[in-house]
mmCIF file of C-alpha atoms and ligand atoms in Angstrom:
data_model
loop_
_atom_site.group_PDB
_atom_site.id
_atom_site.type_symbol
_atom_site.label_atom_id
_atom_site.label_comp_id
_atom_site.label_asym_id
_atom_site.label_seq_id
_atom_site.Cartn_x
_atom_site.Cartn_y
_atom_site.Cartn_z
ATOM 1 C CA MET O 1 -43.878 -85.659 -44.269
ATOM 2 C CA TRP O 2 -41.538 -85.642 -41.581
ATOM 3 C CA TYR O 3 -38.553 -84.954 -43.826
ATOM 4 C CA GLU O 4 -39.929 -81.846 -45.166
ATOM 5 C CA THR O 5 -38.620 -79.326 -42.677
ATOM 6 C CA ALA O 6 -37.547 -75.890 -42.677
ATOM 7 C CA ILE O 7 -33.732 -77.202 -43.030
ATOM 8 C CA THR O 8 -34.730 -79.118 -46.256
ATOM 9 C CA ARG O 9 -36.319 -76.475 -47.862
ATOM 10 C CA LEU O 10 -33.693 -73.716 -46.794
ATOM 11 C CA PHE O 11 -30.700 -75.993 -47.929
ATOM 12 C CA GLY O 12 -32.837 -77.848 -50.733
ATOM 13 C CA ILE O 13 -31.894 -81.367 -49.610
ATOM 14 C CA PRO O 14 -34.467 -84.349 -49.423
ATOM 15 C CA TYR O 15 -33.906 -85.124 -45.640
ATOM 16 C CA PRO O 16 -33.037 -83.190 -42.681
ATOM 17 C CA LEU O 17 -29.854 -85.203 -41.778
ATOM 18 C CA ILE O 18 -26.519 -83.371 -41.669
ATOM 19 C CA GLN O 19 -23.189 -85.279 -41.331
ATOM 20 C CA ALA O 20 -21.482 -83.095 -38.749
ATOM 21 C CA PRO O 21 -18.208 -81.459 -39.942
ATOM 22 C CA MET O 22 -15.323 -82.950 -38.105
ATOM 23 C CA ALA O 23 -11.856 -81.094 -38.592
ATOM 24 C CA GLY O 24 -8.696 -82.977 -38.302
ATOM 25 C CA GLY O 25 -9.198 -85.581 -40.921
ATOM 26 C CA PRO O 26 -12.589 -87.480 -40.601
ATOM 27 C CA THR O 27 -14.267 -85.604 -43.010
ATOM 28 C CA THR O 28 -13.013 -86.626 -46.411
ATOM 29 C CA PRO O 29 -14.683 -85.508 -49.569
ATOM 30 C CA GLU O 30 -15.758 -89.210 -50.350
ATOM 31 C CA LEU O 31 -17.703 -88.838 -46.856
ATOM 32 C CA VAL O 32 -19.034 -85.496 -47.818
ATOM 33 C CA ALA O 33 -20.175 -86.458 -51.134
ATOM 34 C CA ALA O 34 -21.663 -89.983 -50.156
ATOM 35 C CA VAL O 35 -23.818 -88.522 -47.564
ATOM 36 C CA SER O 36 -25.274 -85.598 -49.826
ATOM 37 C CA ASN O 37 -25.760 -88.012 -52.711
ATOM 38 C CA GLU O 38 -27.738 -89.947 -50.739
ATOM 39 C CA GLY O 39 -30.083 -86.965 -49.517
ATOM 40 C CA GLY O 40 -28.655 -85.633 -46.582
ATOM 41 C CA LEU O 41 -25.992 -82.875 -46.168
ATOM 42 C CA GLY O 42 -22.344 -83.607 -46.088
ATOM 43 C CA PHE O 43 -20.055 -81.190 -44.160
ATOM 44 C CA LEU O 44 -16.349 -80.774 -44.526
ATOM 45 C CA GLY O 45 -14.638 -79.903 -41.294
ATOM 46 C CA ALA O 46 -12.008 -77.512 -42.754
ATOM 47 C CA GLY O 47 -11.061 -75.739 -39.275
ATOM 48 C CA TYR O 48 -7.149 -76.929 -39.664
ATOM 49 C CA MET O 49 -6.842 -76.884 -43.478
ATOM 50 C CA SER O 50 -5.036 -74.201 -45.572
ATOM 51 C CA PRO O 51 -6.884 -72.363 -47.980
ATOM 52 C CA GLU O 52 -5.326 -74.396 -50.904
ATOM 53 C CA ALA O 53 -6.248 -77.713 -49.353
ATOM 54 C CA ILE O 54 -9.980 -76.382 -48.778
ATOM 55 C CA ARG O 55 -10.124 -75.303 -52.503
ATOM 56 C CA ALA O 56 -8.753 -78.911 -53.477
ATOM 57 C CA ALA O 57 -11.399 -80.779 -51.246
ATOM 58 C CA VAL O 58 -14.386 -78.247 -52.295
ATOM 59 C CA ARG O 59 -13.365 -79.110 -55.903
ATOM 60 C CA ARG O 60 -13.082 -82.989 -55.223
ATOM 61 C CA ILE O 61 -16.498 -82.694 -53.584
ATOM 62 C CA ARG O 62 -17.924 -81.212 -56.333
ATOM 63 C CA GLU O 63 -16.527 -83.992 -58.851
ATOM 64 C CA LEU O 64 -18.231 -86.472 -56.617
ATOM 65 C CA THR O 65 -21.622 -84.696 -56.339
ATOM 66 C CA ASP O 66 -23.660 -82.428 -57.621
ATOM 67 C CA ARG O 67 -26.113 -82.094 -54.459
ATOM 68 C CA PRO O 68 -25.601 -78.946 -51.829
ATOM 69 C CA PHE O 69 -22.900 -79.621 -48.940
ATOM 70 C CA GLY O 70 -21.362 -77.678 -46.167
ATOM 71 C CA VAL O 71 -17.761 -76.420 -45.039
ATOM 72 C CA ASN O 72 -17.247 -75.409 -41.521
ATOM 73 C CA LEU O 73 -14.721 -73.085 -39.937
ATOM 74 C CA PHE O 74 -13.341 -72.115 -36.634
ATOM 75 C CA MET O 75 -14.407 -68.451 -35.773
ATOM 76 C CA PRO O 76 -10.847 -66.886 -34.818
ATOM 77 C CA GLU O 77 -9.723 -66.122 -31.163
ATOM 78 C CA LYS O 78 -8.705 -62.648 -30.846
ATOM 79 C CA HIS O 79 -5.030 -62.245 -30.758
ATOM 80 C CA LEU O 80 -3.653 -64.065 -27.691
ATOM 81 C CA PRO O 81 -0.832 -63.234 -25.462
ATOM 82 C CA VAL O 82 1.654 -65.794 -24.984
ATOM 83 C CA ASP O 83 2.729 -66.996 -21.631
ATOM 84 C CA TRP O 84 6.255 -68.243 -22.845
ATOM 85 C CA ASP O 85 6.719 -69.709 -19.534
ATOM 86 C CA GLY O 86 3.856 -71.549 -19.514
ATOM 87 C CA VAL O 87 4.563 -73.016 -22.991
ATOM 88 C CA ASN O 88 8.158 -74.152 -22.075
ATOM 89 C CA ARG O 89 6.694 -75.940 -18.930
ATOM 90 C CA MET O 90 4.691 -77.660 -21.107
ATOM 91 C CA LYS O 91 7.188 -78.502 -23.639
ATOM 92 C CA ASP O 92 9.107 -80.076 -20.770
ATOM 93 C CA TYR O 93 6.407 -82.221 -19.253
ATOM 94 C CA LEU O 94 5.813 -83.724 -22.822
ATOM 95 C CA LYS O 95 9.451 -84.391 -23.296
ATOM 96 C CA THR O 96 9.352 -86.670 -20.130
ATOM 97 C CA LEU O 97 6.491 -88.667 -21.325
ATOM 98 C CA HIS O 98 7.358 -92.610 -22.339
ATOM 99 C CA PRO O 99 7.369 -93.956 -24.723
ATOM 100 C CA PHE O 100 8.263 -91.177 -27.261
ATOM 101 C CA GLY O 101 9.152 -87.973 -25.275
ATOM 102 C CA LYS O 102 12.575 -87.916 -26.395
ATOM 103 C CA GLU O 103 11.852 -88.602 -29.981
ATOM 104 C CA ILE O 104 9.668 -85.315 -30.002
ATOM 105 C CA ALA O 105 12.135 -83.320 -28.215
ATOM 106 C CA GLU O 106 13.645 -81.918 -31.260
ATOM 107 C CA GLU O 107 10.268 -81.187 -32.912
ATOM 108 C CA LEU O 108 8.958 -79.539 -29.804
ATOM 109 C CA ASN O 109 12.240 -77.274 -29.699
ATOM 110 C CA ASP O 110 11.816 -75.946 -32.927
ATOM 111 C CA LEU O 111 7.902 -75.645 -32.828
ATOM 112 C CA SER O 112 6.400 -72.510 -33.779
ATOM 113 C CA PHE O 113 2.425 -71.486 -33.698
ATOM 114 C CA GLU O 114 0.337 -68.997 -35.364
ATOM 115 C CA THR O 115 -1.275 -66.855 -33.051
ATOM 116 C CA ASN O 116 -2.942 -64.410 -35.116
ATOM 117 C CA LEU O 117 -5.912 -66.778 -35.897
ATOM 118 C CA GLU O 118 -7.998 -63.925 -37.647
ATOM 119 C CA ASP O 119 -5.609 -63.628 -40.866
ATOM 120 C CA ALA O 120 -5.848 -67.177 -41.137
ATOM 121 C CA PHE O 121 -9.441 -67.289 -40.799
ATOM 122 C CA ALA O 122 -9.735 -64.605 -43.495
ATOM 123 C CA ALA O 123 -7.834 -66.536 -45.962
ATOM 124 C CA GLN O 124 -9.830 -69.491 -45.467
ATOM 125 C CA MET O 125 -13.270 -67.741 -45.878
ATOM 126 C CA THR O 126 -12.104 -66.114 -49.053
ATOM 127 C CA VAL O 127 -11.559 -69.431 -50.445
ATOM 128 C CA VAL O 128 -15.199 -70.250 -49.125
ATOM 129 C CA LEU O 129 -16.666 -67.406 -50.732
ATOM 130 C CA GLU O 130 -14.736 -67.771 -54.206
ATOM 131 C CA GLU O 131 -15.871 -71.204 -54.438
ATOM 132 C CA ARG O 132 -19.526 -70.530 -53.350
ATOM 133 C CA VAL O 133 -19.984 -73.189 -51.172
ATOM 134 C CA PRO O 134 -23.493 -73.525 -50.437
ATOM 135 C CA VAL O 135 -23.790 -73.883 -46.714
ATOM 136 C CA PHE O 136 -21.347 -72.284 -44.414
ATOM 137 C CA SER O 137 -21.028 -73.160 -40.592
ATOM 138 C CA PHE O 138 -19.067 -71.731 -37.794
ATOM 139 C CA THR O 139 -18.143 -72.753 -34.306
ATOM 140 C CA PHE O 140 -16.152 -71.240 -31.327
ATOM 141 C CA GLY O 141 -17.408 -67.808 -31.887
ATOM 142 C CA CYS O 142 -20.295 -65.238 -33.316
ATOM 143 C CA PRO O 143 -19.123 -63.062 -36.337
ATOM 144 C CA THR O 144 -20.698 -59.458 -36.682
ATOM 145 C CA ARG O 145 -23.677 -59.116 -38.520
ATOM 146 C CA GLU O 146 -21.866 -56.950 -41.200
ATOM 147 C CA GLU O 147 -19.825 -60.389 -41.895
ATOM 148 C CA VAL O 148 -23.103 -62.533 -41.969
ATOM 149 C CA SER O 149 -24.661 -60.349 -43.954
ATOM 150 C CA ALA O 150 -21.761 -60.066 -46.615
ATOM 151 C CA TRP O 151 -21.473 -64.058 -46.830
ATOM 152 C CA LYS O 152 -25.366 -64.246 -47.435
ATOM 153 C CA ALA O 153 -25.171 -62.115 -49.945
ATOM 154 C CA ARG O 154 -22.926 -64.340 -51.821
ATOM 155 C CA GLY O 155 -25.998 -66.711 -52.048
ATOM 156 C CA ILE O 156 -24.682 -68.914 -49.018
ATOM 157 C CA ARG O 157 -26.565 -70.321 -46.202
ATOM 158 C CA VAL O 158 -24.981 -69.452 -42.742
ATOM 159 C CA ILE O 159 -25.070 -71.992 -39.778
ATOM 160 C CA GLY O 160 -23.785 -70.938 -36.314
ATOM 161 C CA THR O 161 -23.432 -73.349 -33.230
ATOM 162 C CA ALA O 162 -24.606 -72.570 -29.740
ATOM 163 C CA THR O 163 -24.249 -74.497 -26.475
ATOM 164 C CA THR O 164 -26.610 -72.253 -24.242
ATOM 165 C CA VAL O 165 -30.142 -70.201 -25.300
ATOM 166 C CA ALA O 166 -27.936 -67.050 -25.005
ATOM 167 C CA GLU O 167 -25.577 -68.196 -27.704
ATOM 168 C CA ALA O 168 -28.374 -69.136 -30.079
ATOM 169 C CA VAL O 169 -29.984 -65.720 -29.314
ATOM 170 C CA ARG O 170 -26.574 -63.739 -29.878
ATOM 171 C CA LEU O 171 -26.168 -65.946 -33.013
ATOM 172 C CA GLU O 172 -29.803 -64.931 -34.557
ATOM 173 C CA GLU O 173 -29.054 -61.167 -34.021
ATOM 174 C CA ALA O 174 -26.023 -61.394 -35.981
ATOM 175 C CA GLY O 175 -28.306 -62.793 -38.781
ATOM 176 C CA VAL O 176 -27.490 -66.559 -39.233
ATOM 177 C CA ASP O 177 -29.985 -68.817 -40.984
ATOM 178 C CA ALA O 178 -29.700 -71.589 -38.836
ATOM 179 C CA VAL O 179 -28.505 -72.379 -35.447
ATOM 180 C CA VAL O 180 -26.827 -75.799 -34.220
ATOM 181 C CA ALA O 181 -27.707 -76.669 -30.537
ATOM 182 C CA GLN O 182 -24.799 -78.699 -29.242
ATOM 183 C CA GLY O 183 -25.528 -80.565 -26.302
ATOM 184 C CA TYR O 184 -23.312 -81.996 -23.512
ATOM 185 C CA GLU O 185 -23.176 -85.456 -25.134
ATOM 186 C CA ALA O 186 -21.718 -84.230 -28.480
ATOM 187 C CA GLY O 187 -18.078 -85.371 -29.619
ATOM 188 C CA GLY O 188 -15.588 -83.219 -30.295
ATOM 189 C CA HIS O 189 -14.806 -79.454 -29.273
ATOM 190 C CA ARG O 190 -17.603 -77.496 -27.192
ATOM 191 C CA GLY O 191 -18.825 -74.639 -29.373
ATOM 192 C CA THR O 192 -19.213 -72.356 -26.313
ATOM 193 C CA PHE O 193 -18.227 -68.609 -26.752
ATOM 194 C CA LEU O 194 -19.927 -66.870 -24.167
ATOM 195 C CA GLY O 195 -17.759 -68.381 -21.060
ATOM 196 C CA PHE O 196 -17.247 -71.852 -20.567
ATOM 197 C CA ASP O 197 -18.030 -73.360 -17.215
ATOM 198 C CA ALA O 198 -20.128 -76.349 -15.806
ATOM 199 C CA SER O 199 -23.595 -74.587 -16.314
ATOM 200 C CA ALA O 200 -22.811 -74.564 -19.902
ATOM 201 C CA LEU O 201 -22.851 -78.390 -20.198
ATOM 202 C CA ILE O 202 -26.652 -78.924 -21.151
ATOM 203 C CA GLY O 203 -27.854 -82.169 -22.552
ATOM 204 C CA THR O 204 -29.503 -81.998 -26.057
ATOM 205 C CA ILE O 205 -32.792 -82.985 -24.718
ATOM 206 C CA ALA O 206 -32.777 -80.185 -22.387
ATOM 207 C CA LEU O 207 -31.161 -77.835 -24.531
ATOM 208 C CA VAL O 208 -33.248 -77.945 -27.892
ATOM 209 C CA PRO O 209 -36.437 -76.933 -26.924
ATOM 210 C CA GLN O 210 -35.358 -74.358 -24.841
ATOM 211 C CA ILE O 211 -33.583 -72.849 -27.941
ATOM 212 C CA VAL O 212 -36.379 -73.674 -30.316
ATOM 213 C CA ASP O 213 -38.406 -71.713 -27.916
ATOM 214 C CA LYS O 214 -36.327 -68.572 -27.720
ATOM 215 C CA VAL O 215 -35.217 -68.135 -31.618
ATOM 216 C CA GLY O 216 -37.270 -67.526 -34.601
ATOM 217 C CA VAL O 217 -34.565 -69.501 -36.809
ATOM 218 C CA PRO O 218 -34.457 -73.195 -37.314
ATOM 219 C CA VAL O 219 -32.868 -75.016 -34.934
ATOM 220 C CA ILE O 220 -30.443 -78.365 -35.624
ATOM 221 C CA ALA O 221 -29.786 -80.686 -32.772
ATOM 222 C CA ALA O 222 -26.532 -82.100 -32.425
ATOM 223 C CA GLY O 223 -25.022 -84.456 -29.651
ATOM 224 C CA GLY O 224 -25.614 -88.018 -28.951
ATOM 225 C CA ILE O 225 -28.156 -88.833 -31.836
ATOM 226 C CA MET O 226 -26.985 -92.006 -33.516
ATOM 227 C CA ASP O 227 -30.295 -93.586 -35.188
ATOM 228 C CA GLY O 228 -33.720 -93.194 -36.138
ATOM 229 C CA ARG O 229 -34.823 -93.018 -32.420
ATOM 230 C CA GLY O 230 -32.711 -90.201 -31.704
ATOM 231 C CA ILE O 231 -33.759 -88.560 -34.830
ATOM 232 C CA VAL O 232 -37.328 -88.847 -34.117
ATOM 233 C CA ALA O 233 -36.588 -87.761 -30.610
ATOM 234 C CA ALA O 234 -34.808 -84.820 -31.944
ATOM 235 C CA LEU O 235 -37.473 -83.738 -34.180
ATOM 236 C CA ALA O 236 -40.258 -84.299 -31.657
ATOM 237 C CA LEU O 237 -38.238 -81.633 -29.434
ATOM 238 C CA GLY O 238 -38.818 -79.004 -32.271
ATOM 239 C CA ALA O 239 -35.535 -79.431 -34.282
ATOM 240 C CA SER O 240 -35.600 -78.819 -38.002
ATOM 241 C CA ALA O 241 -32.859 -81.204 -38.479
ATOM 242 C CA VAL O 242 -29.799 -83.492 -36.748
ATOM 243 C CA GLN O 243 -26.343 -83.102 -37.194
ATOM 244 C CA MET O 244 -24.499 -86.397 -36.436
ATOM 245 C CA GLY O 245 -20.701 -86.614 -36.044
ATOM 246 C CA THR O 246 -19.938 -89.927 -34.228
ATOM 247 C CA ALA O 247 -21.995 -91.680 -36.080
ATOM 248 C CA PHE O 248 -20.102 -91.203 -39.232
ATOM 249 C CA LEU O 249 -16.595 -91.402 -37.660
ATOM 250 C CA ALA O 250 -15.953 -95.434 -38.154
ATOM 251 C CA SER O 251 -17.754 -95.290 -41.605
ATOM 252 C CA ARG O 252 -15.764 -96.537 -44.500
ATOM 253 C CA GLU O 253 -15.116 -93.300 -46.061
ATOM 254 C CA SER O 254 -14.283 -91.634 -42.774
ATOM 255 C CA GLY O 255 -10.421 -90.536 -42.622
ATOM 256 C CA ALA O 256 -10.268 -91.135 -39.104
ATOM 257 C CA HIS O 257 -7.133 -93.319 -38.297
ATOM 258 C CA PRO O 258 -8.291 -97.194 -38.122
ATOM 259 C CA SER O 259 -6.965 -97.306 -34.232
ATOM 260 C CA TYR O 260 -9.496 -94.346 -33.615
ATOM 261 C CA LYS O 261 -12.049 -96.197 -35.519
ATOM 262 C CA LYS O 262 -11.845 -99.427 -33.542
ATOM 263 C CA ALA O 263 -11.695 -97.324 -30.151
ATOM 264 C CA VAL O 264 -15.003 -95.776 -31.173
ATOM 265 C CA LEU O 265 -16.193 -99.354 -32.187
ATOM 266 C CA HIS O 266 -15.277 -100.659 -29.040
ATOM 267 C CA SER O 267 -16.268 -97.979 -26.639
ATOM 268 C CA ARG O 268 -18.894 -98.158 -24.039
ATOM 269 C CA ASP O 269 -21.596 -95.458 -22.141
ATOM 270 C CA THR O 270 -18.719 -94.645 -19.593
ATOM 271 C CA SER O 271 -15.690 -94.408 -22.390
ATOM 272 C CA THR O 272 -15.620 -90.437 -22.967
ATOM 273 C CA VAL O 273 -15.010 -87.473 -21.104
ATOM 274 C CA ILE O 274 -14.690 -83.674 -21.473
ATOM 275 C CA THR O 275 -10.971 -82.791 -21.429
ATOM 276 C CA ALA O 276 -8.879 -79.708 -22.884
ATOM 277 C CA ALA O 277 -5.771 -81.919 -22.272
ATOM 278 C CA PHE O 278 -5.199 -82.158 -25.901
ATOM 279 C CA SER O 279 -5.966 -78.827 -27.350
ATOM 280 C CA GLY O 280 -6.513 -76.223 -24.525
ATOM 281 C CA LYS O 281 -10.340 -76.407 -25.371
ATOM 282 C CA PRO O 282 -12.886 -78.528 -23.826
ATOM 283 C CA ALA O 283 -13.713 -81.356 -26.218
ATOM 284 C CA ARG O 284 -15.389 -84.578 -25.773
ATOM 285 C CA GLY O 285 -13.145 -87.476 -26.528
ATOM 286 C CA ILE O 286 -12.530 -91.501 -25.312
ATOM 287 C CA GLN O 287 -10.423 -91.232 -22.204
ATOM 288 C CA ASN O 288 -6.905 -92.320 -22.897
ATOM 289 C CA ALA O 289 -3.396 -92.473 -21.315
ATOM 290 C CA PHE O 290 -2.747 -89.160 -21.809
ATOM 291 C CA ILE O 291 -5.791 -87.660 -20.554
ATOM 292 C CA SER O 292 -5.084 -89.756 -17.182
ATOM 293 C CA LEU O 293 -1.481 -88.521 -17.126
ATOM 294 C CA ILE O 294 -2.118 -85.004 -17.871
ATOM 295 C CA HIS O 295 -3.869 -84.970 -14.064
ATOM 296 C CA GLU O 296 -0.421 -85.023 -12.736
ATOM 297 C CA TYR O 297 0.746 -81.809 -14.444
ATOM 298 C CA ASP O 298 0.868 -79.014 -11.666
ATOM 299 C CA ALA O 299 0.392 -76.071 -13.528
ATOM 300 C CA PRO O 300 -2.085 -74.669 -16.130
ATOM 301 C CA ILE O 301 -2.681 -76.107 -19.361
ATOM 302 C CA PRO O 302 -1.825 -73.424 -22.304
ATOM 303 C CA PRO O 303 -4.949 -72.331 -23.987
ATOM 304 C CA TYR O 304 -6.106 -73.151 -27.361
ATOM 305 C CA PRO O 305 -4.538 -72.992 -30.008
ATOM 306 C CA ILE O 306 -1.408 -73.220 -28.096
ATOM 307 C CA GLN O 307 -1.870 -76.379 -26.526
ATOM 308 C CA ASN O 308 -2.926 -77.830 -29.558
ATOM 309 C CA ALA O 309 -0.017 -76.860 -31.424
ATOM 310 C CA LEU O 310 2.195 -78.432 -28.364
ATOM 311 C CA THR O 311 0.542 -81.794 -28.470
ATOM 312 C CA ARG O 312 0.609 -82.071 -32.132
ATOM 313 C CA PRO O 313 3.949 -83.628 -32.276
ATOM 314 C CA MET O 314 3.184 -86.283 -29.823
ATOM 315 C CA ARG O 315 -0.547 -86.752 -31.966
ATOM 316 C CA ASN O 316 1.705 -87.314 -35.083
ATOM 317 C CA TRP O 317 3.791 -89.749 -33.238
ATOM 318 C CA ALA O 318 0.743 -91.812 -32.013
ATOM 319 C CA ALA O 319 -0.641 -91.834 -35.518
ATOM 320 C CA ARG O 320 2.767 -93.295 -37.050
ATOM 321 C CA GLN O 321 2.418 -95.617 -34.315
ATOM 322 C CA SER O 322 -1.021 -96.625 -34.153
ATOM 323 C CA ASP O 323 -1.193 -95.831 -30.449
ATOM 324 C CA PRO O 324 -4.623 -94.609 -29.548
ATOM 325 C CA GLU O 325 -3.488 -94.172 -26.107
ATOM 326 C CA PHE O 326 -1.794 -90.451 -27.037
ATOM 327 C CA MET O 327 -4.177 -89.817 -30.201
ATOM 328 C CA SER O 328 -7.055 -87.199 -29.579
ATOM 329 C CA LEU O 329 -10.109 -89.796 -30.069
ATOM 330 C CA TRP O 330 -12.758 -87.202 -30.078
ATOM 331 C CA SER O 331 -16.196 -88.726 -29.981
ATOM 332 C CA GLY O 332 -19.688 -88.258 -28.415
ATOM 333 C CA GLN O 333 -21.159 -89.997 -25.264
ATOM 334 C CA ALA O 334 -23.396 -92.857 -27.768
ATOM 335 C CA SER O 335 -20.128 -93.712 -29.325
ATOM 336 C CA ALA O 336 -21.013 -97.418 -28.811
ATOM 337 C CA LEU O 337 -23.785 -97.466 -31.070
ATOM 338 C CA SER O 338 -21.593 -96.605 -33.643
ATOM 339 C CA ARG O 339 -21.488 -98.641 -37.073
ATOM 340 C CA GLU O 340 -18.922 -99.755 -39.386
ATOM 341 C CA ALA O 341 -20.571 -99.502 -42.935
ATOM 342 C CA GLY O 342 -20.199 -97.130 -45.863
ATOM 343 C CA ALA O 343 -21.647 -93.592 -45.272
ATOM 344 C CA GLY O 344 -24.193 -93.897 -47.893
ATOM 345 C CA GLU O 345 -25.585 -97.029 -46.283
ATOM 346 C CA ILE O 346 -25.750 -95.227 -42.796
ATOM 347 C CA VAL O 347 -27.889 -92.479 -44.344
ATOM 348 C CA ARG O 348 -30.240 -94.924 -45.633
ATOM 349 C CA ARG O 349 -30.730 -96.994 -42.576
ATOM 350 C CA LEU O 350 -30.953 -93.769 -40.718
ATOM 351 C CA ILE O 351 -34.073 -92.853 -42.962
ATOM 352 C CA GLN O 352 -35.709 -96.289 -42.817
ATOM 353 C CA GLU O 353 -35.386 -96.499 -39.005
ATOM 354 C CA THR O 354 -36.687 -93.013 -38.805
ATOM 355 C CA GLU O 355 -39.835 -93.833 -40.925
ATOM 356 C CA GLN O 356 -40.067 -97.664 -38.670
ATOM 357 C CA MET O 357 -40.101 -95.743 -35.562
ATOM 358 C CA LEU O 358 -42.403 -93.215 -36.532
ATOM 359 C CA SER O 359 -45.015 -95.896 -37.652
ATOM 360 C CA ILE O 360 -44.513 -97.738 -34.451
ATOM 361 C CA LEU O 361 -45.673 -94.427 -32.641
ATOM 362 C CA ASN O 362 -48.458 -93.797 -35.151
ATOM 363 C CA ARG O 363 -49.957 -97.186 -34.493
HETATM 364 C C1 LIG T 401 -14.099 -86.084 -34.411
HETATM 365 C C2 LIG T 401 -15.239 -84.928 -34.475
HETATM 366 C C3 LIG T 401 -14.633 -83.735 -34.890
HETATM 367 C C4 LIG T 401 -15.422 -82.328 -34.623
HETATM 368 N N1 LIG T 401 -15.066 -81.401 -35.414
HETATM 369 C C5 LIG T 401 -16.079 -80.368 -35.503
HETATM 370 C C6 LIG T 401 -15.929 -79.094 -36.146
HETATM 371 O O1 LIG T 401 -14.518 -78.971 -36.956
HETATM 372 N N2 LIG T 401 -16.874 -78.358 -36.237
HETATM 373 C C7 LIG T 401 -17.739 -78.396 -35.580
HETATM 374 O O2 LIG T 401 -18.658 -77.461 -35.712
HETATM 375 N N3 LIG T 401 -18.195 -79.286 -35.041
HETATM 376 C C8 LIG T 401 -17.223 -80.205 -34.771
HETATM 377 N N4 LIG T 401 -17.592 -81.415 -34.073
HETATM 378 C C9 LIG T 401 -18.797 -81.228 -33.067
HETATM 379 C C10 LIG T 401 -19.681 -81.741 -34.292
HETATM 380 O O3 LIG T 401 -20.406 -80.597 -35.120
HETATM 381 C C11 LIG T 401 -21.218 -81.977 -33.213
HETATM 382 O O4 LIG T 401 -21.651 -81.018 -32.622
HETATM 383 C C12 LIG T 401 -21.145 -83.753 -32.588
HETATM 384 O O5 LIG T 401 -20.339 -84.398 -33.653
HETATM 385 C C13 LIG T 401 -22.491 -83.866 -32.057
HETATM 386 O O6 LIG T 401 -22.433 -84.912 -31.785
HETATM 387 P P1 LIG T 401 -22.283 -86.615 -31.503
HETATM 388 O O7 LIG T 401 -20.793 -86.692 -32.100
HETATM 389 O O8 LIG T 401 -22.557 -87.225 -30.599
HETATM 390 O O9 LIG T 401 -22.961 -87.035 -33.067
HETATM 391 C C14 LIG T 401 -16.944 -82.541 -34.146
HETATM 392 C C15 LIG T 401 -17.121 -83.665 -33.671
HETATM 393 C C16 LIG T 401 -16.394 -84.900 -33.708
HETATM 394 C C17 LIG T 401 -16.929 -86.146 -33.071
#
């Protein structure tokens, strides 16, 4: 059957449908559990969460489901030298923005940020290991062979994220159980870790078969997959599962802000762009006022995670005001195909559509 793949065997799940981890709020324990309960694999995006919050969320997921689920973290950047002049220039710029610049000025003045992400990651990872999370995935980097084998020795399945063939090969060499092939269409941050430039923006339909041909581990297709048509296409390209983020953003259980859900549901094929404006790292989201305004900024945008910390007061203001023009509205190129429904209902429809599509092709 179409749903019996290397990934369903590896993770012990009925269907090769993974709900993408989405850090920053969308992937609530309720969303993760609803997807796992319908036979997919729900994933908690825990990149921005404290160790205590991760532990509480994992325990809540376990109250809601006894099925496998995953937790995702960001591989840490090496200790960053901070260009304080650049930071102050960006702070001054953000304070000039209307209508909130003056309101967030004090918060910006007092802002401190973590530049030693390695310690923060180690503390998050300790919780993942202690809680014996069934599946762990990461993005933004590649751990060492020793790290991966220590995680696997605890019985945890490990997935890495690649945006090029070279990254997929590097991840396989590090010993991961499976690789996510993240195409250009994908919503959210690019997982690219071997040098970001325009040549690393490869569409899902081009990327998946090239990675499938070059690695021995199962490949999970991600980027622009929204319904049964996309699932069948990904499986035909050799993927052993799909990972879908935007498809669950507007679901009932998603923790995305109501204005964000509305923007996704009203989006079109041309709505999204890749921008480093919000976080200092390229990510795909719906074009809004802040992305347009930052073009007038005449100095380099500070790198991730510094810019992410600098725009947080603005984004918090936008959330309080329900103003989508100054929120990060991460979503993929096929966001217009989003559905407003319960997450379990979305999974059931995806399975039905896949079966219907296969029966049409088999005619
Ligand atoms: C709002 C949002 C947040 C995301 N956050 C993460 C994350 O924390 N970790 C991660 O590995 N991928 C993250 N992604 C990327 C997804 O894993 C996946 O590559 C993407 O959703 C696939 O494209 P699609 O959105 O078109 O389905 C995020 C995507 C979105 C839309």
